[in-house]
Amino acid sequence: MALVSVAHLLQEADREGYAIGAFNTNNMEIVQAIVEAAEAEQAPVILQASQGAISYAGLDYITGLVSIAASRATVPIALHLDHGTSFAQVVQCIRSGFSSVMYDGSKLPLEENIAMTLKVLEIARPVGVSVEAELGKIGGTEDDITVDEHEALFTDPEEAKYFVKQTGVDSLAVAIGTAHGQYKGEPRLDLPRLEKIRALTGVPIVLHGSSGVPDETIKEAIRLGVRKVNIDTNIRETFVGAMRREIENNPQEIDPRKILGPARKAIVEIIREKIRLFSLKHRT
Ligand code: G3H
Ligand code: 13P
Ligand code: ZN
């Protein structure tokens, strides 16, 4: 099956009230595991590549791996640029075959973020590539900031309304209390803010930093309009945990396949669980 755009998947999810899992990938094993999990659940899935993934594996390797996996799959698959930082990179990803891009202008002043997002939309729309934008600053769990400082970086609902009206972007990543990486305590999400943003914008909302957010909170966020849920850290933890176990149990092992194979198998299971959590099947 050819790659589909994220907007296409999110429109369908929006009609039915569920969310699509967007899983970060960096290598062949993770690509294979994500697609195996989606096939097993018979659910659409988004594979996404971060800045780190692109510099680690190379854009052409990522596109090549995901295209091969998608060509064999029976479920719809999207390839998405995660936190794109420059117009040039967006162009490179579209040319390479990505079906969706995120342009993350959240560090820019509002009007500059709008102008850059419009520039990206102008080249992406004509070739059927969808665009995700970010408003507010999501940040990382390692950021050393107080709760008050953290809230000051949250997405402002009125600003979100203005941003979406000015750009017509396909989906919006919001800052409502999640952060990238491993949480030290339990994350507290500002769900009333999410509800307000959704009501004022009407667009599918993207939740970043979703690893470590309790299942019940994820379900509630989906009920309030989250349609794309980004997961990376949970994959890293499980993948490396399984590798570590294999090495500790078999210290003489020198065949990388004997270490990476079980790691690949281990992440299939957690990705399946996430897909079930985000999908209608679980939402009885
Ligand atoms: O959004 C951030 C990703 O979870 C990780 O990014 O691959 O560049 O470390 P990275
Ligand atoms: P986590 O690594 O916290 O799951 O966040 C992933 C993400 O938001 C990628 O953009
Ligand atoms: Zn993110």
PDB file of N, CA, C and O in Angstrom, residues 135-156 174-180 183-184 186-190 193 208-209:
ATOM      1  N   LEU A 135       2.073  25.010  18.743  1.00  0.00           N
ATOM      2  CA  LEU A 135       1.864  26.292  19.417  1.00  0.00           C
ATOM      3  C   LEU A 135       1.964  26.060  20.918  1.00  0.00           C
ATOM      4  O   LEU A 135       1.333  25.137  21.445  1.00  0.00           O
ATOM      5  N   GLY A 136       2.747  26.920  21.602  1.00  0.00           N
ATOM      6  CA  GLY A 136       3.081  26.643  23.004  1.00  0.00           C
ATOM      7  C   GLY A 136       4.366  25.826  22.970  1.00  0.00           C
ATOM      8  O   GLY A 136       4.770  25.356  21.909  1.00  0.00           O
ATOM      9  N   LYS A 137       5.003  25.663  24.125  1.00  0.00           N
ATOM     10  CA  LYS A 137       6.295  24.948  24.113  1.00  0.00           C
ATOM     11  C   LYS A 137       6.195  23.663  24.931  1.00  0.00           C
ATOM     12  O   LYS A 137       5.979  23.707  26.137  1.00  0.00           O
ATOM     13  N   ILE A 138       6.387  22.526  24.264  1.00  0.00           N
ATOM     14  CA  ILE A 138       6.219  21.233  24.926  1.00  0.00           C
ATOM     15  C   ILE A 138       7.450  20.890  25.776  1.00  0.00           C
ATOM     16  O   ILE A 138       7.320  20.533  26.932  1.00  0.00           O
ATOM     17  N   GLY A 139       8.620  21.029  25.221  1.00  0.00           N
ATOM     18  CA  GLY A 139       9.846  20.829  26.017  1.00  0.00           C
ATOM     19  C   GLY A 139      10.107  19.398  26.438  1.00  0.00           C
ATOM     20  O   GLY A 139       9.413  18.469  26.008  1.00  0.00           O
ATOM     21  N   GLY A 140      11.119  19.237  27.299  1.00  0.00           N
ATOM     22  CA  GLY A 140      11.528  17.899  27.740  1.00  0.00           C
ATOM     23  C   GLY A 140      11.438  17.775  29.247  1.00  0.00           C
ATOM     24  O   GLY A 140      11.438  18.781  29.962  1.00  0.00           O
ATOM     25  N   THR A 141      11.366  16.507  29.736  1.00  0.00           N
ATOM     26  CA  THR A 141      11.265  16.294  31.186  1.00  0.00           C
ATOM     27  C   THR A 141      12.547  16.745  31.893  1.00  0.00           C
ATOM     28  O   THR A 141      12.546  16.968  33.092  1.00  0.00           O
ATOM     29  N   GLU A 142      13.631  16.880  31.126  1.00  0.00           N
ATOM     30  CA  GLU A 142      14.896  17.298  31.744  1.00  0.00           C
ATOM     31  C   GLU A 142      14.961  18.819  31.912  1.00  0.00           C
ATOM     32  O   GLU A 142      15.831  19.327  32.601  1.00  0.00           O
ATOM     33  N   ASP A 143      14.009  19.547  31.293  1.00  0.00           N
ATOM     34  CA  ASP A 143      14.017  21.008  31.434  1.00  0.00           C
ATOM     35  C   ASP A 143      13.834  21.363  32.906  1.00  0.00           C
ATOM     36  O   ASP A 143      12.900  20.889  33.553  1.00  0.00           O
ATOM     37  N   ASP A 144      14.710  22.213  33.390  1.00  0.00           N
ATOM     38  CA  ASP A 144      14.676  22.534  34.813  1.00  0.00           C
ATOM     39  C   ASP A 144      13.802  23.766  35.041  1.00  0.00           C
ATOM     40  O   ASP A 144      14.299  24.867  35.278  1.00  0.00           O
ATOM     41  N   ILE A 145      12.470  23.570  34.973  1.00  0.00           N
ATOM     42  CA  ILE A 145      11.585  24.722  35.162  1.00  0.00           C
ATOM     43  C   ILE A 145      10.511  24.426  36.202  1.00  0.00           C
ATOM     44  O   ILE A 145      10.116  23.283  36.395  1.00  0.00           O
ATOM     45  N   THR A 146      10.051  25.490  36.849  1.00  0.00           N
ATOM     46  CA  THR A 146       9.042  25.326  37.903  1.00  0.00           C
ATOM     47  C   THR A 146       7.660  25.126  37.258  1.00  0.00           C
ATOM     48  O   THR A 146       7.493  25.335  36.055  1.00  0.00           O
ATOM     49  N   VAL A 147       6.676  24.731  38.096  1.00  0.00           N
ATOM     50  CA  VAL A 147       5.324  24.506  37.586  1.00  0.00           C
ATOM     51  C   VAL A 147       4.771  25.791  36.964  1.00  0.00           C
ATOM     52  O   VAL A 147       4.187  25.780  35.877  1.00  0.00           O
ATOM     53  N   ASP A 148       4.990  26.927  37.643  1.00  0.00           N
ATOM     54  CA  ASP A 148       4.493  28.206  37.126  1.00  0.00           C
ATOM     55  C   ASP A 148       5.118  28.546  35.778  1.00  0.00           C
ATOM     56  O   ASP A 148       4.436  28.955  34.843  1.00  0.00           O
ATOM     57  N   GLU A 149       6.427  28.341  35.681  1.00  0.00           N
ATOM     58  CA  GLU A 149       7.121  28.618  34.413  1.00  0.00           C
ATOM     59  C   GLU A 149       6.588  27.699  33.320  1.00  0.00           C
ATOM     60  O   GLU A 149       6.402  28.098  32.186  1.00  0.00           O
ATOM     61  N   HIS A 150       6.325  26.441  33.731  1.00  0.00           N
ATOM     62  CA  HIS A 150       5.826  25.434  32.811  1.00  0.00           C
ATOM     63  C   HIS A 150       4.480  25.878  32.231  1.00  0.00           C
ATOM     64  O   HIS A 150       4.270  25.858  31.026  1.00  0.00           O
ATOM     65  N   GLU A 151       3.590  26.335  33.130  1.00  0.00           N
ATOM     66  CA  GLU A 151       2.252  26.750  32.680  1.00  0.00           C
ATOM     67  C   GLU A 151       2.312  27.971  31.778  1.00  0.00           C
ATOM     68  O   GLU A 151       1.476  28.129  30.885  1.00  0.00           O
ATOM     69  N   ALA A 152       3.299  28.819  31.992  1.00  0.00           N
ATOM     70  CA  ALA A 152       3.435  30.015  31.152  1.00  0.00           C
ATOM     71  C   ALA A 152       3.732  29.626  29.701  1.00  0.00           C
ATOM     72  O   ALA A 152       3.514  30.411  28.778  1.00  0.00           O
ATOM     73  N   LEU A 153       4.224  28.406  29.505  1.00  0.00           N
ATOM     74  CA  LEU A 153       4.571  27.946  28.158  1.00  0.00           C
ATOM     75  C   LEU A 153       3.424  27.185  27.493  1.00  0.00           C
ATOM     76  O   LEU A 153       3.521  26.769  26.341  1.00  0.00           O
ATOM     77  N   PHE A 154       2.329  26.974  28.238  1.00  0.00           N
ATOM     78  CA  PHE A 154       1.186  26.235  27.702  1.00  0.00           C
ATOM     79  C   PHE A 154       0.562  26.993  26.523  1.00  0.00           C
ATOM     80  O   PHE A 154       0.664  28.217  26.427  1.00  0.00           O
ATOM     81  N   THR A 155      -0.122  26.253  25.661  1.00  0.00           N
ATOM     82  CA  THR A 155      -0.799  26.850  24.504  1.00  0.00           C
ATOM     83  C   THR A 155      -1.957  27.717  24.976  1.00  0.00           C
ATOM     84  O   THR A 155      -2.781  27.266  25.783  1.00  0.00           O
ATOM     85  N   ASP A 156      -2.012  28.926  24.451  1.00  0.00           N
ATOM     86  CA  ASP A 156      -3.123  29.819  24.777  1.00  0.00           C
ATOM     87  C   ASP A 156      -4.282  29.530  23.811  1.00  0.00           C
ATOM     88  O   ASP A 156      -4.104  29.602  22.588  1.00  0.00           O
ATOM     89  N   VAL A 174      -0.094  20.693  20.877  1.00  0.00           N
ATOM     90  CA  VAL A 174      -0.325  21.673  21.939  1.00  0.00           C
ATOM     91  C   VAL A 174       0.487  21.351  23.199  1.00  0.00           C
ATOM     92  O   VAL A 174       0.809  20.191  23.472  1.00  0.00           O
ATOM     93  N   ALA A 175       0.767  22.408  23.957  1.00  0.00           N
ATOM     94  CA  ALA A 175       1.449  22.256  25.248  1.00  0.00           C
ATOM     95  C   ALA A 175       0.390  22.360  26.334  1.00  0.00           C
ATOM     96  O   ALA A 175      -0.172  23.438  26.565  1.00  0.00           O
ATOM     97  N   ILE A 176       0.096  21.231  26.984  1.00  0.00           N
ATOM     98  CA  ILE A 176      -0.938  21.211  28.040  1.00  0.00           C
ATOM     99  C   ILE A 176      -0.440  20.449  29.273  1.00  0.00           C
ATOM    100  O   ILE A 176      -1.234  19.989  30.073  1.00  0.00           O
ATOM    101  N   GLY A 177       0.886  20.279  29.374  1.00  0.00           N
ATOM    102  CA  GLY A 177       1.423  19.616  30.566  1.00  0.00           C
ATOM    103  C   GLY A 177       2.232  18.367  30.288  1.00  0.00           C
ATOM    104  O   GLY A 177       2.798  17.789  31.224  1.00  0.00           O
ATOM    105  N   THR A 178       2.303  17.941  29.043  1.00  0.00           N
ATOM    106  CA  THR A 178       3.162  16.793  28.741  1.00  0.00           C
ATOM    107  C   THR A 178       4.564  17.302  28.405  1.00  0.00           C
ATOM    108  O   THR A 178       4.755  18.482  28.111  1.00  0.00           O
ATOM    109  N   ALA A 179       5.530  16.393  28.449  1.00  0.00           N
ATOM    110  CA  ALA A 179       6.914  16.732  28.093  1.00  0.00           C
ATOM    111  C   ALA A 179       7.561  15.493  27.480  1.00  0.00           C
ATOM    112  O   ALA A 179       7.159  14.368  27.766  1.00  0.00           O
ATOM    113  N   HIS A 180       8.562  15.711  26.646  1.00  0.00           N
ATOM    114  CA  HIS A 180       9.275  14.587  26.029  1.00  0.00           C
ATOM    115  C   HIS A 180      10.186  13.903  27.051  1.00  0.00           C
ATOM    116  O   HIS A 180      10.806  14.586  27.864  1.00  0.00           O
ATOM    117  N   TYR A 183       9.102  10.875  32.671  1.00  0.00           N
ATOM    118  CA  TYR A 183       8.597  11.763  33.723  1.00  0.00           C
ATOM    119  C   TYR A 183       9.178  11.363  35.073  1.00  0.00           C
ATOM    120  O   TYR A 183       9.365  10.170  35.338  1.00  0.00           O
ATOM    121  N   LYS A 184       9.408  12.381  35.910  1.00  0.00           N
ATOM    122  CA  LYS A 184       9.896  12.084  37.269  1.00  0.00           C
ATOM    123  C   LYS A 184       8.714  11.692  38.150  1.00  0.00           C
ATOM    124  O   LYS A 184       8.770  10.737  38.898  1.00  0.00           O
ATOM    125  N   GLU A 186       4.030  11.799  38.189  1.00  0.00           N
ATOM    126  CA  GLU A 186       2.935  11.593  37.225  1.00  0.00           C
ATOM    127  C   GLU A 186       2.608  12.924  36.546  1.00  0.00           C
ATOM    128  O   GLU A 186       2.422  13.936  37.226  1.00  0.00           O
ATOM    129  N   PRO A 187       2.574  12.948  35.219  1.00  0.00           N
ATOM    130  CA  PRO A 187       2.273  14.219  34.546  1.00  0.00           C
ATOM    131  C   PRO A 187       0.839  14.662  34.815  1.00  0.00           C
ATOM    132  O   PRO A 187      -0.065  13.831  34.886  1.00  0.00           O
ATOM    133  N   ARG A 188       0.657  15.980  35.013  1.00  0.00           N
ATOM    134  CA  ARG A 188      -0.696  16.504  35.218  1.00  0.00           C
ATOM    135  C   ARG A 188      -1.082  17.325  34.004  1.00  0.00           C
ATOM    136  O   ARG A 188      -0.454  18.340  33.698  1.00  0.00           O
ATOM    137  N   LEU A 189      -2.111  16.873  33.301  1.00  0.00           N
ATOM    138  CA  LEU A 189      -2.510  17.557  32.065  1.00  0.00           C
ATOM    139  C   LEU A 189      -3.616  18.564  32.335  1.00  0.00           C
ATOM    140  O   LEU A 189      -4.509  18.306  33.155  1.00  0.00           O
ATOM    141  N   ASP A 190      -3.546  19.683  31.652  1.00  0.00           N
ATOM    142  CA  ASP A 190      -4.572  20.720  31.765  1.00  0.00           C
ATOM    143  C   ASP A 190      -5.672  20.391  30.742  1.00  0.00           C
ATOM    144  O   ASP A 190      -5.700  20.934  29.636  1.00  0.00           O
ATOM    145  N   ARG A 193      -8.038  23.112  29.382  1.00  0.00           N
ATOM    146  CA  ARG A 193      -7.380  23.903  28.336  1.00  0.00           C
ATOM    147  C   ARG A 193      -7.465  23.175  26.989  1.00  0.00           C
ATOM    148  O   ARG A 193      -7.736  23.780  25.950  1.00  0.00           O
ATOM    149  N   HIS A 208       1.987  15.370  22.202  1.00  0.00           N
ATOM    150  CA  HIS A 208       3.397  14.965  22.238  1.00  0.00           C
ATOM    151  C   HIS A 208       3.746  14.532  23.658  1.00  0.00           C
ATOM    152  O   HIS A 208       3.008  14.827  24.604  1.00  0.00           O
ATOM    153  N   GLY A 209       4.882  13.853  23.805  1.00  0.00           N
ATOM    154  CA  GLY A 209       5.341  13.458  25.141  1.00  0.00           C
ATOM    155  C   GLY A 209       4.357  12.531  25.827  1.00  0.00           C
ATOM    156  O   GLY A 209       4.130  12.628  27.028  1.00  0.00           O
TER     157      GLY A 209
END
